[in-house]
Structures are given as C-alpha cells and as structure tokens.
Short mmCIF file of C-alpha atoms and ligand atoms in Angstrom, two decimals:
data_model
loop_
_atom_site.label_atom_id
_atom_site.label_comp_id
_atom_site.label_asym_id
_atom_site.label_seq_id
_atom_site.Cartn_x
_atom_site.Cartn_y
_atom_site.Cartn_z
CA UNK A 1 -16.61 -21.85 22.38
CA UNK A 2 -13.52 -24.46 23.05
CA UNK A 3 -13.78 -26.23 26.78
CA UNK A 4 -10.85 -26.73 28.17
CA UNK A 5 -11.62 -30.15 30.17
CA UNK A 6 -14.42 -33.12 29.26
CA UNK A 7 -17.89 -32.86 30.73
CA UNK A 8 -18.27 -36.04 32.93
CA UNK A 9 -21.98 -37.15 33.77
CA UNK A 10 -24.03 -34.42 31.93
CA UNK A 11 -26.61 -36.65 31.25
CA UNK A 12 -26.73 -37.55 34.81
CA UNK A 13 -27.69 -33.92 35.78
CA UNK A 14 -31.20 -32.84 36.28
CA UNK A 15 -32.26 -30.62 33.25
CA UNK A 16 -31.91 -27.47 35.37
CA UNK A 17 -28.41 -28.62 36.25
CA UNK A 18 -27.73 -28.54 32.66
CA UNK A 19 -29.28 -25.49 31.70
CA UNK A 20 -26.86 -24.19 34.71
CA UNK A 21 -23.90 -25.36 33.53
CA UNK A 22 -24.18 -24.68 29.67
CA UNK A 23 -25.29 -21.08 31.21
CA UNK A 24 -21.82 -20.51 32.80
CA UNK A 25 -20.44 -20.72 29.72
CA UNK A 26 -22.08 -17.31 28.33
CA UNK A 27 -21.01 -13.89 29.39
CA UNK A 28 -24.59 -12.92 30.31
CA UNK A 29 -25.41 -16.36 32.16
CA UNK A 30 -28.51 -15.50 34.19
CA UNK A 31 -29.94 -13.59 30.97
CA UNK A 32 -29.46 -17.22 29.00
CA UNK A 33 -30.77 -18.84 31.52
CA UNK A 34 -33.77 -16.92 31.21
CA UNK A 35 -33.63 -16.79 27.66
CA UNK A 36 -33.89 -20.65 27.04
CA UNK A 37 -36.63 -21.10 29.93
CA UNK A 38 -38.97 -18.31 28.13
CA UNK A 39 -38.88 -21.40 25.31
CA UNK A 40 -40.26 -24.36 27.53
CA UNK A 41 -43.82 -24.76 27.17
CA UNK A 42 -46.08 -23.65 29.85
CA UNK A 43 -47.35 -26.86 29.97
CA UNK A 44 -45.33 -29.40 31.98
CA UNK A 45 -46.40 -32.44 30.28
CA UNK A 46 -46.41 -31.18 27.12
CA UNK A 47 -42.54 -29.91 28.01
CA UNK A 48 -41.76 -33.21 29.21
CA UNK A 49 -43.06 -34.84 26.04
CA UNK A 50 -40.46 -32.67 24.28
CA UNK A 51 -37.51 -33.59 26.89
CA UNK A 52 -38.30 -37.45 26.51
CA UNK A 53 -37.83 -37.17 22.58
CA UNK A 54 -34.72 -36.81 22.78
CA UNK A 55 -31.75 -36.46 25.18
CA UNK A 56 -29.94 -33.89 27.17
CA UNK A 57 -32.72 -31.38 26.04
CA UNK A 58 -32.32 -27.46 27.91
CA UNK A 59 -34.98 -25.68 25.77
CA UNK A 60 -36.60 -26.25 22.30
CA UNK A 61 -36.07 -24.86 18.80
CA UNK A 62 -39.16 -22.82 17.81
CA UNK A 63 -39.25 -23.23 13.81
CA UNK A 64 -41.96 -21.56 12.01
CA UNK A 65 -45.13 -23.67 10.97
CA UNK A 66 -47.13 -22.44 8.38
CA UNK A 67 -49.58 -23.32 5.14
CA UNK A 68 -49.54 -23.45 2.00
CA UNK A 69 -52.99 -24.16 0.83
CA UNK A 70 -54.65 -24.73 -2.64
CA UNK A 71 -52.66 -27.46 -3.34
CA UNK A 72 -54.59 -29.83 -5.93
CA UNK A 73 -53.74 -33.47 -5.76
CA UNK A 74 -55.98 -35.86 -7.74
CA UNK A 75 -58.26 -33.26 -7.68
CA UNK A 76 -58.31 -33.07 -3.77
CA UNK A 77 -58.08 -29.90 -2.29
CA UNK A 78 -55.16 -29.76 0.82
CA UNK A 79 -53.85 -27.10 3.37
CA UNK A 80 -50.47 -28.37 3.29
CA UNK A 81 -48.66 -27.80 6.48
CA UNK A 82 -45.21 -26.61 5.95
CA UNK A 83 -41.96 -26.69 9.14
CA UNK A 84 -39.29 -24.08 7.27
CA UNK A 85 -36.99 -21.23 8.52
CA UNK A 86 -36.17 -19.99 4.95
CA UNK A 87 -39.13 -17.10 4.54
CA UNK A 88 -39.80 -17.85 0.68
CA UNK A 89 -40.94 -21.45 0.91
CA UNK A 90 -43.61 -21.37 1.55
CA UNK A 91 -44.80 -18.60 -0.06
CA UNK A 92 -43.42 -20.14 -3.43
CA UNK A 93 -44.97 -23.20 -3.00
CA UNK A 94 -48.41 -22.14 -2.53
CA UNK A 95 -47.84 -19.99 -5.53
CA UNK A 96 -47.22 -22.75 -7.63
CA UNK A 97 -50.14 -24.32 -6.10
CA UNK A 98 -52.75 -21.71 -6.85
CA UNK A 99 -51.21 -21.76 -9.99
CA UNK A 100 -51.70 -26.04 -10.82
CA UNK A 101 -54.84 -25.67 -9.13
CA UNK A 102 -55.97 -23.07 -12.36
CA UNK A 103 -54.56 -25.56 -14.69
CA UNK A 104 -55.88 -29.48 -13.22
CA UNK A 105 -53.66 -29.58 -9.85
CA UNK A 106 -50.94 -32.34 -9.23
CA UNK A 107 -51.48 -35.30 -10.56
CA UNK A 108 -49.61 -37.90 -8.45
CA UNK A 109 -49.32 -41.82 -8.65
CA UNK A 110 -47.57 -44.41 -6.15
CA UNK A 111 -45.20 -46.52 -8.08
CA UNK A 112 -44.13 -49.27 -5.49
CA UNK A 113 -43.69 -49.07 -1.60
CA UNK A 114 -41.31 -51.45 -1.16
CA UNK A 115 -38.50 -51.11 1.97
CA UNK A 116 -35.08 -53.08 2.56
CA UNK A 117 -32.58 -54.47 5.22
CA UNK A 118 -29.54 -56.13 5.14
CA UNK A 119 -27.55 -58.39 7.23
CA UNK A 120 -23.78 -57.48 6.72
CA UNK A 121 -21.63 -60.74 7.03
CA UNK A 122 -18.36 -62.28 6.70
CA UNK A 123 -18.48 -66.28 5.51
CA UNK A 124 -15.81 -67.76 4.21
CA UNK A 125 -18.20 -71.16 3.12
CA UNK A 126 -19.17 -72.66 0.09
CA UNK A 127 -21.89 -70.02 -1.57
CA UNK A 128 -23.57 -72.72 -3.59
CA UNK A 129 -24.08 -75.11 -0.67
CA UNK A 130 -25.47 -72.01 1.45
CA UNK A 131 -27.75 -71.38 -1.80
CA UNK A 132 -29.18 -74.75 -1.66
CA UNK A 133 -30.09 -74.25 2.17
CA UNK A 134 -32.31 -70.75 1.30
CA UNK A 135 -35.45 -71.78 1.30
CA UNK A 136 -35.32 -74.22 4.75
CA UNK A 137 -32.76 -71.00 6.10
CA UNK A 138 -35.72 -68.78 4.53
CA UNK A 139 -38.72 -70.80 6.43
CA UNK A 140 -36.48 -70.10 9.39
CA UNK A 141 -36.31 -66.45 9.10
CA UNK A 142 -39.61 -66.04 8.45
CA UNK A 143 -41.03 -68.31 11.21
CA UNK A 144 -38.14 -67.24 13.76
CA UNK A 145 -39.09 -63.52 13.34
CA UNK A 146 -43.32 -64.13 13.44
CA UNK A 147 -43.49 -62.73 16.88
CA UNK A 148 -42.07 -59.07 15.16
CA UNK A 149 -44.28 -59.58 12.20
CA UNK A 150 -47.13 -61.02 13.54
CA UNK A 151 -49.12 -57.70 13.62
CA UNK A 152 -47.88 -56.36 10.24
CA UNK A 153 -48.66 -59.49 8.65
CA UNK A 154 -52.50 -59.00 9.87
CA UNK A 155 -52.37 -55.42 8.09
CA UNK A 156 -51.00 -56.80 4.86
CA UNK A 157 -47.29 -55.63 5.37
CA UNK A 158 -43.90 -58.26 6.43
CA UNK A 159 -41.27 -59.52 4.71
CA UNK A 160 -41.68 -59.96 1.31
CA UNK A 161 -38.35 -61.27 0.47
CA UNK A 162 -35.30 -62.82 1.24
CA UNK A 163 -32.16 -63.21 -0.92
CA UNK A 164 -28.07 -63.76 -0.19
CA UNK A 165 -26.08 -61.93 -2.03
CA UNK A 166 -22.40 -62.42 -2.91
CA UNK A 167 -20.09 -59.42 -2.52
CA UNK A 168 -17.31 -61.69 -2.37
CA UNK A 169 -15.61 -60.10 -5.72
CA UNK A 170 -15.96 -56.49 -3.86
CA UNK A 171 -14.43 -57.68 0.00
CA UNK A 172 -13.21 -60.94 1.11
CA UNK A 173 -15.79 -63.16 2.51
CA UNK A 174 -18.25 -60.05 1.90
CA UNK A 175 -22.07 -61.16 1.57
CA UNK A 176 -25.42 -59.81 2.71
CA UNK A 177 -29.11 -61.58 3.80
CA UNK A 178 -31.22 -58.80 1.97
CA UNK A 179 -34.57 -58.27 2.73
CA UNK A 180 -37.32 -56.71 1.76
CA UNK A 181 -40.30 -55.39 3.37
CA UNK A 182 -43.97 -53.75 3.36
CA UNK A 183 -44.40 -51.52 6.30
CA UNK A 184 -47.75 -50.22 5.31
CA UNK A 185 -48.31 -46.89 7.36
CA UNK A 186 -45.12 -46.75 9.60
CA UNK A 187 -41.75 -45.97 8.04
CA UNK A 188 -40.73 -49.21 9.38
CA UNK A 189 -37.32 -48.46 10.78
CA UNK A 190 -38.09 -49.81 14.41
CA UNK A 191 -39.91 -53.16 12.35
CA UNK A 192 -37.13 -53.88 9.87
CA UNK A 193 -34.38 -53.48 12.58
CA UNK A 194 -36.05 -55.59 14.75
CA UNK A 195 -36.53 -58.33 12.43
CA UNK A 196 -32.85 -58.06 11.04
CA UNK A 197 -31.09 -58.55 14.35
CA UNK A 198 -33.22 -61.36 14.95
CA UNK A 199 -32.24 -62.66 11.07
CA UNK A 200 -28.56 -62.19 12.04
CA UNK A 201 -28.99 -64.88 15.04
CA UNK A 202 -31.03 -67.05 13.35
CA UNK A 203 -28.87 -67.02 10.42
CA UNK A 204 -25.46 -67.63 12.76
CA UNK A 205 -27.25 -70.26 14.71
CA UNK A 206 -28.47 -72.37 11.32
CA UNK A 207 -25.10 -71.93 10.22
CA UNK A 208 -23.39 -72.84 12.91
CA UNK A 209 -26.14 -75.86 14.00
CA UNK A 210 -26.22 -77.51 10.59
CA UNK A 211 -24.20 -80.79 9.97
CA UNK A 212 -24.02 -79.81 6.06
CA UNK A 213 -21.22 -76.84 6.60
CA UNK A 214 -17.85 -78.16 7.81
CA UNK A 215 -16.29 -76.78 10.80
CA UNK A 216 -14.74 -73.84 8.78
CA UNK A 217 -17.79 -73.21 6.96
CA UNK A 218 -19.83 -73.28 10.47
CA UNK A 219 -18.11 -69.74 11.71
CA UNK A 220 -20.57 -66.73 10.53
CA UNK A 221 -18.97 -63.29 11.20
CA UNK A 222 -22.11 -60.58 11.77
CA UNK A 223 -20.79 -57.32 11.18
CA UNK A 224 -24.00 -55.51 10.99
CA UNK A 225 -27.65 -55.78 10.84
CA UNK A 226 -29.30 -52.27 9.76
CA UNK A 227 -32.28 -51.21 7.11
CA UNK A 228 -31.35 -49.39 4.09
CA UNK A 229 -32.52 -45.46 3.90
CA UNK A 230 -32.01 -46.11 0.16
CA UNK A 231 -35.18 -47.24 -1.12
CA UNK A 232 -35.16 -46.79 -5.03
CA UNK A 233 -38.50 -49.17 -4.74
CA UNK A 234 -40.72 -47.15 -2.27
CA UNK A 235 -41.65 -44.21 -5.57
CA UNK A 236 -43.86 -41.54 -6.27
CA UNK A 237 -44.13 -39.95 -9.52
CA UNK A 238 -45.98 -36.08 -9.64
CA UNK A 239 -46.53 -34.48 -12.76
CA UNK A 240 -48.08 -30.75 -13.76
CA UNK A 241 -48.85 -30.46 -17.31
CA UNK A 242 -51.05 -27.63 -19.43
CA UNK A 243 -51.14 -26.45 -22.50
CA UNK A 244 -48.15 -24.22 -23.26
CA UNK A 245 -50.47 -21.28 -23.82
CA UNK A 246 -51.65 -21.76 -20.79
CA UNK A 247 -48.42 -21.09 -19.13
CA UNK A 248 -49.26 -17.21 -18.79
CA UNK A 249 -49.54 -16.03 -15.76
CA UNK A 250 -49.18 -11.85 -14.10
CA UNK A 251 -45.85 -13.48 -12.53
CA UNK A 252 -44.42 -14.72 -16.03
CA UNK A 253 -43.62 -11.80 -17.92
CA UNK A 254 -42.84 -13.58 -21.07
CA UNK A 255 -44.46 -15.52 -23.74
CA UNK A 256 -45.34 -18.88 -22.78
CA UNK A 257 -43.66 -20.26 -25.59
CA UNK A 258 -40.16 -18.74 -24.90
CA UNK A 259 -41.11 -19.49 -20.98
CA UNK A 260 -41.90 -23.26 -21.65
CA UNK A 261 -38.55 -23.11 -23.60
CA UNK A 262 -36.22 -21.94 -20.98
CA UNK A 263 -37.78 -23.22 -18.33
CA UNK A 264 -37.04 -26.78 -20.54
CA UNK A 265 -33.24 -25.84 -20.99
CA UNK A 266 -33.00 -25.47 -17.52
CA UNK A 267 -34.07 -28.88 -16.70
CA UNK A 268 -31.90 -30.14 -19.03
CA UNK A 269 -28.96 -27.61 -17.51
CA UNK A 270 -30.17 -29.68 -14.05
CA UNK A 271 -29.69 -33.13 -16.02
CA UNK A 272 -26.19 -32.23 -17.41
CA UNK A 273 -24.23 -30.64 -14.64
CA UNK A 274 -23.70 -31.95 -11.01
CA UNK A 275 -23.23 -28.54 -9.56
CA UNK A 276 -26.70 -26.74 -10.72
CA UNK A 277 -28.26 -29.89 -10.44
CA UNK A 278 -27.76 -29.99 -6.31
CA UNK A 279 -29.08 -26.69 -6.25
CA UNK A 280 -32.03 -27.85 -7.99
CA UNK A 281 -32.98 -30.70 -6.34
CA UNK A 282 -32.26 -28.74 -3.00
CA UNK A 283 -35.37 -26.88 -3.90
CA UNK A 284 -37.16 -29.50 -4.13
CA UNK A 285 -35.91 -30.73 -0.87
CA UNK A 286 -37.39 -26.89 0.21
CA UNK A 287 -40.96 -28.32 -0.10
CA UNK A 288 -40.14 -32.01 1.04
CA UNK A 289 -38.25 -31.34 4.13
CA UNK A 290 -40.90 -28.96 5.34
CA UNK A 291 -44.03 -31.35 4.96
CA UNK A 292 -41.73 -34.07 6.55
CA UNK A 293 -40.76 -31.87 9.47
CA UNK A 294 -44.44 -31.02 9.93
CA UNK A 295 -45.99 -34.61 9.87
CA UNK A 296 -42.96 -35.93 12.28
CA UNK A 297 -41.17 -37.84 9.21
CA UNK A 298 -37.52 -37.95 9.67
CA UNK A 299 -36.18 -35.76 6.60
CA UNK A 300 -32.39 -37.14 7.36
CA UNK A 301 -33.70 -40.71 5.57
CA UNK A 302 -36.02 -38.84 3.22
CA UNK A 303 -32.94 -36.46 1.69
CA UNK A 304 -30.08 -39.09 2.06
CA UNK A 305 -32.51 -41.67 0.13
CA UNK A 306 -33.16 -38.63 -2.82
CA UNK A 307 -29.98 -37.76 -3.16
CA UNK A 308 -28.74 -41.22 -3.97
CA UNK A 309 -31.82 -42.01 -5.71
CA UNK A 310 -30.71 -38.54 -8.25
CA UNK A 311 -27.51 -40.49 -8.90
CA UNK A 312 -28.52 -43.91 -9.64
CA UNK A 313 -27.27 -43.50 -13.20
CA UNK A 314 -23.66 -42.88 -11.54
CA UNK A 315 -23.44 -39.62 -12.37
CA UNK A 316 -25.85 -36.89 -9.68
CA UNK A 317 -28.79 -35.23 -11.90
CA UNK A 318 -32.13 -33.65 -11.35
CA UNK A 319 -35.03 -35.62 -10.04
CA UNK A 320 -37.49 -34.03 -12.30
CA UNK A 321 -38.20 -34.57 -16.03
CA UNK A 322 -38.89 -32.28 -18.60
CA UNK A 323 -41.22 -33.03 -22.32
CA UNK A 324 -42.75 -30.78 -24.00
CA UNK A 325 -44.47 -32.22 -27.16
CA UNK A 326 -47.05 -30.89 -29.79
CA UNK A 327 -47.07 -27.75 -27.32
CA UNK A 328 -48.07 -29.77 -24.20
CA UNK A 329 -46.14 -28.99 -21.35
CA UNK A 330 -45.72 -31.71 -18.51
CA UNK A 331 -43.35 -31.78 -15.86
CA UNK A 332 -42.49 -34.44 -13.31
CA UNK A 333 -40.87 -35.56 -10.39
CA UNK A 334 -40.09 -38.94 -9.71
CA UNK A 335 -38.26 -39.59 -5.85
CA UNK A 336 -38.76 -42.61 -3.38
CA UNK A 337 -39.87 -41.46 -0.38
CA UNK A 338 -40.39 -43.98 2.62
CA UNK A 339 -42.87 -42.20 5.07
CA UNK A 340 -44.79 -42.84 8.22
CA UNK A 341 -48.32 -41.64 9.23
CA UNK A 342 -48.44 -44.10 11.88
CA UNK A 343 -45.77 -44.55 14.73
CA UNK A 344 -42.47 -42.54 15.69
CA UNK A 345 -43.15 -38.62 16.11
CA UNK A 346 -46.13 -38.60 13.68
CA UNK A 347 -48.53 -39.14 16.65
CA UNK A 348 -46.62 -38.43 19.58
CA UNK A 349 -45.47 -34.71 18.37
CA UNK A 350 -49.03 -32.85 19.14
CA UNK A 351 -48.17 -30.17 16.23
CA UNK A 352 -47.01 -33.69 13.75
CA UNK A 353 -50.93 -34.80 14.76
CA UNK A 354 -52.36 -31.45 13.61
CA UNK A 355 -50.48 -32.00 10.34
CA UNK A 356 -52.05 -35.28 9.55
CA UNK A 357 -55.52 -34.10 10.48
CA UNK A 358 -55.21 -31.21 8.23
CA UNK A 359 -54.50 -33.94 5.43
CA UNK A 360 -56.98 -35.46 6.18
CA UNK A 361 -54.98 -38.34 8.58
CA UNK A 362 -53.62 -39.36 5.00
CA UNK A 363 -52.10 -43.44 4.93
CA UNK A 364 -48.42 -43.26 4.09
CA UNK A 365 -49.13 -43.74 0.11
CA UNK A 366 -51.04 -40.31 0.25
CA UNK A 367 -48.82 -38.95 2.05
CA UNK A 368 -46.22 -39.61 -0.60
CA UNK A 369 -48.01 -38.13 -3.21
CA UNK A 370 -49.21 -34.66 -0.99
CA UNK A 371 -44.94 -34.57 -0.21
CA UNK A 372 -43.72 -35.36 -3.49
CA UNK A 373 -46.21 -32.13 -5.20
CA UNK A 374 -44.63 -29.76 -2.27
CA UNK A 375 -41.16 -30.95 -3.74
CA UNK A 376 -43.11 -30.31 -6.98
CA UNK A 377 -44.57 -26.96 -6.16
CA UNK A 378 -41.27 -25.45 -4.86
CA UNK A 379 -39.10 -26.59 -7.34
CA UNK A 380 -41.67 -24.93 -9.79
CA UNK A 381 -41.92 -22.08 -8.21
CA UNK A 382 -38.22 -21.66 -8.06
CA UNK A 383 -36.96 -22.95 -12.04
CA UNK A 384 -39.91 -19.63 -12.98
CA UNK A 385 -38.81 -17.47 -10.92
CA UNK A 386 -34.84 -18.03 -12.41
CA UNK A 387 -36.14 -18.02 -15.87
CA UNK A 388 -37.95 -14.89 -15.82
CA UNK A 389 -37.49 -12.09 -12.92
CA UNK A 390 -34.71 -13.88 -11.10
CA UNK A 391 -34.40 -15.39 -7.98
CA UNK A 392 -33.10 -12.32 -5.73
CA UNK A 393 -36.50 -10.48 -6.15
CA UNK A 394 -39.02 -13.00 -4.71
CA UNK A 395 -36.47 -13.95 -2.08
CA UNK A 396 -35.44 -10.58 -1.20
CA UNK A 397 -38.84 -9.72 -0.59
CA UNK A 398 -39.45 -12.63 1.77
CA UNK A 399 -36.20 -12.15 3.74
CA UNK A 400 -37.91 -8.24 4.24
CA UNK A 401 -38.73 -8.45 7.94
CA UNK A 402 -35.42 -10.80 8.57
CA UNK A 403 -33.52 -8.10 7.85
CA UNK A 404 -35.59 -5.63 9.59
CA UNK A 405 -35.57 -7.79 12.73
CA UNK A 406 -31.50 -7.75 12.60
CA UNK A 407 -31.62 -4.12 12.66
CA UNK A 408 -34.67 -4.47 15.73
CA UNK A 409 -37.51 -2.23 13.65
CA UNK A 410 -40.68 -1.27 15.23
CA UNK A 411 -44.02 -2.34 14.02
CA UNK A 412 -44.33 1.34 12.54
CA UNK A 413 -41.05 1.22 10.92
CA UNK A 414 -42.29 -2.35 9.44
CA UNK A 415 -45.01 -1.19 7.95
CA UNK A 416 -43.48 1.68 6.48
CA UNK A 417 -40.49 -0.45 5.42
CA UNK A 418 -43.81 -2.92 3.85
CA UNK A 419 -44.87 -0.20 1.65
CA UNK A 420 -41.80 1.31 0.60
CA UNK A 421 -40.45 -1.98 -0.83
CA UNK A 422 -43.41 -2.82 -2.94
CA UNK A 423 -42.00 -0.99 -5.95
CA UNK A 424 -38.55 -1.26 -4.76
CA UNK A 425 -35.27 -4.08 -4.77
CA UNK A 426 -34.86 -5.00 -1.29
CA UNK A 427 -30.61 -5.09 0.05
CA UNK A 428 -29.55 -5.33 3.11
CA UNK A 429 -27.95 -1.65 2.36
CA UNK A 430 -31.33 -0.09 1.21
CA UNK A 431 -33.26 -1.73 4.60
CA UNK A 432 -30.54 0.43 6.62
CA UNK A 433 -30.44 4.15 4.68
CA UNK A 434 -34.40 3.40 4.55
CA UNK A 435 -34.64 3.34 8.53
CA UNK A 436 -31.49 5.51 8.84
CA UNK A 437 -33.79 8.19 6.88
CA UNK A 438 -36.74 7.16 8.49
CA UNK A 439 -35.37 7.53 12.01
CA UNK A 440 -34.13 10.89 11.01
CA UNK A 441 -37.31 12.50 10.24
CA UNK A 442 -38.77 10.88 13.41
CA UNK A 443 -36.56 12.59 15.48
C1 LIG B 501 -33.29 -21.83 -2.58
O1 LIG B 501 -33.64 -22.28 -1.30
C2 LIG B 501 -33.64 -22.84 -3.62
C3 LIG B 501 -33.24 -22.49 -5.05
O2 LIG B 501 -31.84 -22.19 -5.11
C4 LIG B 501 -33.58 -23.69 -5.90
C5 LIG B 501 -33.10 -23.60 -7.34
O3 LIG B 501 -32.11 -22.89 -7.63
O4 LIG B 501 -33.70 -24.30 -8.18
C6 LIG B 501 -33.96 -21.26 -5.53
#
C-alpha cells in the first residue's frame, strides 16, 4: 500500500490512535481493528511489557514456540526450546538429536569468548609519537571508564585490551582505538558502547590536552564509536562423530558407507561453491536463529557475525567440517557466537525466561554450546535428508497442515488429510483434489 502524504506525529498518538489510523488504511477497517486487538495479551501489564520493547507497537507477532528435546550435550540431557515459523525445524532437529543421543550426543567445547569495539577516527598526527603515549593514553581509558566497568570487573569480565591501529594506507587519516572485552553473561552491547563513547572523549581530550602533539596534531576527528558484531574470537566448536557403521538408521535407506560418503562430498560441495554453501549454512542458521529467538538473543548480530565468520578465508564457505578417517565419522561446526543469558530481553521477555529455565538458566558459555548443536542438529538433519530421500519429502510433510489451513480444512478433513498422506507425496495440487474429493462424498 503507497500513502500518498507523510505521517506527522505517529509516535505521538496513543496506541489506539495508531491502531485507528493504520486501520483506515484496510478495506475491512473495523474487522482489522479487531483482528490485531484479538493478539494483545489479556494481561495489561504483560501487554505493556510488549509495547515498551519496542516502539510504535499495534499488536504482536505470535511465532510458534516449540521443543526439540533429547538433545545430548556433554552428556547432558536438554529440552531445547525452539522460536521458528518454518514447520520442519524443529522436527529435524530433534531428529538428529534422538539420533546423536543413540550414538554419544554433541560434544561441544568453548574456544575463546572474547568481544570487540572500535573507536573510528580521523588524525592526521604523528602515529609513532601517539604510539609512545599508549600506555599513559591506555591508563586513561581504563581508569576514565571504571565507573562502566566497575561491576564487570568484580565478575571477572572488562576490557582486556587496547590497541591503535593504522588504517592510514586504506583512508586518509583513517585509524581505530580497538578494544577488546569480556562480558561474561551479557552480550555486552549496552557495556562495550558505553565504554567506547566514553574512550572517544577521553581519547579527544588527551589528544587535544597534551603539550607533546602540535597544534595540528591536537585536532582528533571522532567519526564513530560502535562494538563490532564480528567476533571471530567469541567460538564454539560442536562435533558428532560414530563409527561409520553406525550411521544406519530406519531414515537412511542406504549403506552407511555410501551414506558417510555422500554426505562427505556434500560438505565439500558446501566448501567449494558460494551458492550451495549459503544454503547450507542457512540451515544451520534454522537451528541457531530459533534457540536465539527463544532465549531473547538478538539473531541479527548472531547471523551477520556467522556469515562473515564463513568467509574469513575471502572467499564464503560452509561453517562445518567434514573427516572421515579409518571409518570414523566426525562432523563439526565451528561459529562465534556472542550470547547473553543475563540482561536485554533474556529476562525481561517472560517466554525468553522460560527458555533459560528449561536449560537449566545456562551462563552464556553453555549457552553457546546448547546453540551451536541446534545449528548442528539441523544442518544434520538437513545434508541426510538431501543425500538420501530428498529434501521435498520431510518438508512437504511438515508444510501438511500449512497448506490445509490456506485452503481453511476442518479438523475432520485434517485428520483424514493426516492419514491419507502417510504413504503419499504431499503437493499443493494433491492437498486440493484430496479435499475436492473428500468434500464431494460429504455432500
Ligand atoms: C531449509 O530451510 C534449509 C535447507 O535448505 C538447508 C540445506 O539445504 O542444507 C534444507
């Protein structure tokens, strides 16, 4: 829909205001109207909690929660709560589960946790004379920003480093104050923002203040002060691994030997070529996105930071790993993932709360490794699934009632439509003759 003149002041109007107004703009408005209030929560405060997280809210977005349970992780047992639309997530991922847990679970292992910020400036000093201020510029930072840190520092996180770096050879005058962080249990973004806005003044002001720089030399341009979401040092490495033979299972339909070899080639397919390889690490992202949506982690940081992570070679490749060796099968995913279980939405989003209790109210370093074997699980689930019966099968199946939904079957017709497809392909053109016929012998 294309409006003809600019809103003025819509965040100025009261949220029924709004609801109003966007209302007017459907055919049916008193129907919408009615449709977005049946999604407020008959709770007031809890509704309100959901207005204040973000801004000019007129309903919520019901998503479906679910479980995917049996999933083994250094051999603990977890109900992993899953936030997905797509209908054969979940359903693949505890698949793959139940099928680790047969064969020694995930076995997952925190490689670093280490965050960054930068301070984006333009300088047009002397480098080497800046160099030889660091560490009094350093003991200024740190001691300048103690009032932010004060309470990480007492739970073993802060700033861990400081370093300038010269981009001078990349844009004119072009260098950075990068830092680097340990936010223990929160993500940190709130921390490490805080702290670098307070580094950009502190840097300007010792710049500017100190007689050694010459009145050229004493003007410090801040562009921008702003963490990185790229955090190649904040890792988790997840591996499954069996004995080849072991591989059988009812759903592979092969021998494990031939399935241990394709499923290999298509790794390597993911390592070679940029276009399969999105589509594989998007199925990771499957399992990842929907633990992060469920614990309140924002996914936006978690994806951008895998994506770049999966083309740190300078050329965009899976995130997994493939060896098999004297018939031993092991497969792993390695992906930096910088998660909260403290702070933001993880506590404040009652459903997020339920998520980490279910876990067990993980720290953020098990939460890492219970994320990273979803990713695990799902991509699993999907690379045997291409490699034997196909993808369209499984999925098909899942996206069942969607399709029933579209075409508004009953609860009879369901479960009719339930049994029928057991033995059967499921299109959206079979769905329709089935409850064409079906509604024909009704009447
Ligand atoms: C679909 O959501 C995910 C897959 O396409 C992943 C893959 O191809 O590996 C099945």
């Amino acid at each position: 829909m294309y409006l003809n003149n600019t809103i003025k002041g819509f965040s100025k109007l009261t949220k029924d205001e709004k609801l109003e107004l966007v209302a007017s703009y459907f055919p049916d408005s008193d129907l919408a109207i009615n449709e977005l209030k049946t999604f407020w929560h008959p709770d007031k405060k809890t509704q309100k909690l959901f207005d204040e997280f973000s801004e000019n809210t007129i309903s919520n977005f019901y998503v479906p929660f679910g479980i995917a349970p049996n999933m083994m992780i250094n051999a603990k047992n977890y109900m992993v709560p899953m936030v997905i639309e797509e209908s054969s997530v979940i359903a693949a991922a505890s698949s793959s589960a139940k099928f680790w847990a047969e064969r020694g679970g995930f076995k997952s292992k925190i490689i670093a946790t280490e965050k960054i910020g930068q301070v984006h400036f333009l300088w047009s000093g002397n480098i080497e004379k800046l160099n030889k201020h660091l560490p009094s510029l350093k003991e200024e930072l740190i001691n300048g920003t103690k009032h932010i840190t004060s309470r990480m520092d007492e739970r073993g996180g802060g700033i861990t480093n400081i370093a300038i770096i010269d981009l001078t050879s990349e844009l004119k005058n072009y260098y950075q104050l990068k830092a680097t962080f340990e936010t223990k249990n929160s993500m940190g973004a709130n921390f490490i923002n805080s702290c670098l806005e307070e580094f950009a003044q502190i840097l300007k002001n010792y710049i500017s203040n100190n007689p050694d720089f010459n009145l050229e030399e004493k003007e410090c341009n801040i562009i921008m002060s702003i963490l990185s979401n790229y955090t190649p040092n904040c890792l988790v490495e997840t591996t499954v691994e069996c004995e080849v033979l072991r591989l059988k299972n009812a759903d592979i339909d092969m021998d494990p030997e031939v399935f241990a070899q394709k499923f290999e080639t298509a790794v390597k397919i993911a390592q070679i070529d940029t276009h399969r390889a999105t589509t594989h690490n998007k199925g990771i992202f499957n399992g990842i996105d929907a633990v992060a949506l469920a614990t309140g982690n924002d996914f936006r940081a978690i994806e951008a930071c895998g994506h770049t992570f999966a083309a740190r070679s300078g050329k965009y490749k899976s995130l997994t790993d493939i060896a098999i060796d004297n018939n031993h099968f092991k497969y792993t995913l390695t992906i930096p993932l910088a998660l909260g279980t403290v702070g933001g939405l993880t506590t404040l989003h009652p459903l997020a709360k339920r998520s980490l209790q279910l876990l067990g109210n993980p720290n953020a370093e098990d939460l890492m490794m219970i994320m990273s074997s979803a990713g695990l699980a799902n991509n699993f689930g999907a690379i045997k699934s291409l490699v034997t019966k196909g993808i369209q099968q499984g999925h098909m199946k899942m996206h069942l009632f969607n399709i029933l939904n579209q075409y508004h079957a009953t609860e009879v017709e369901k479960s009719e439509a339930r049994e029928f497809f057991k033995e059967e392909k499921v299109s959206v053109k079979k769905v329709s003759d089935f409850l064409a016929s079906l509604r024909q012998s009704l009447h």
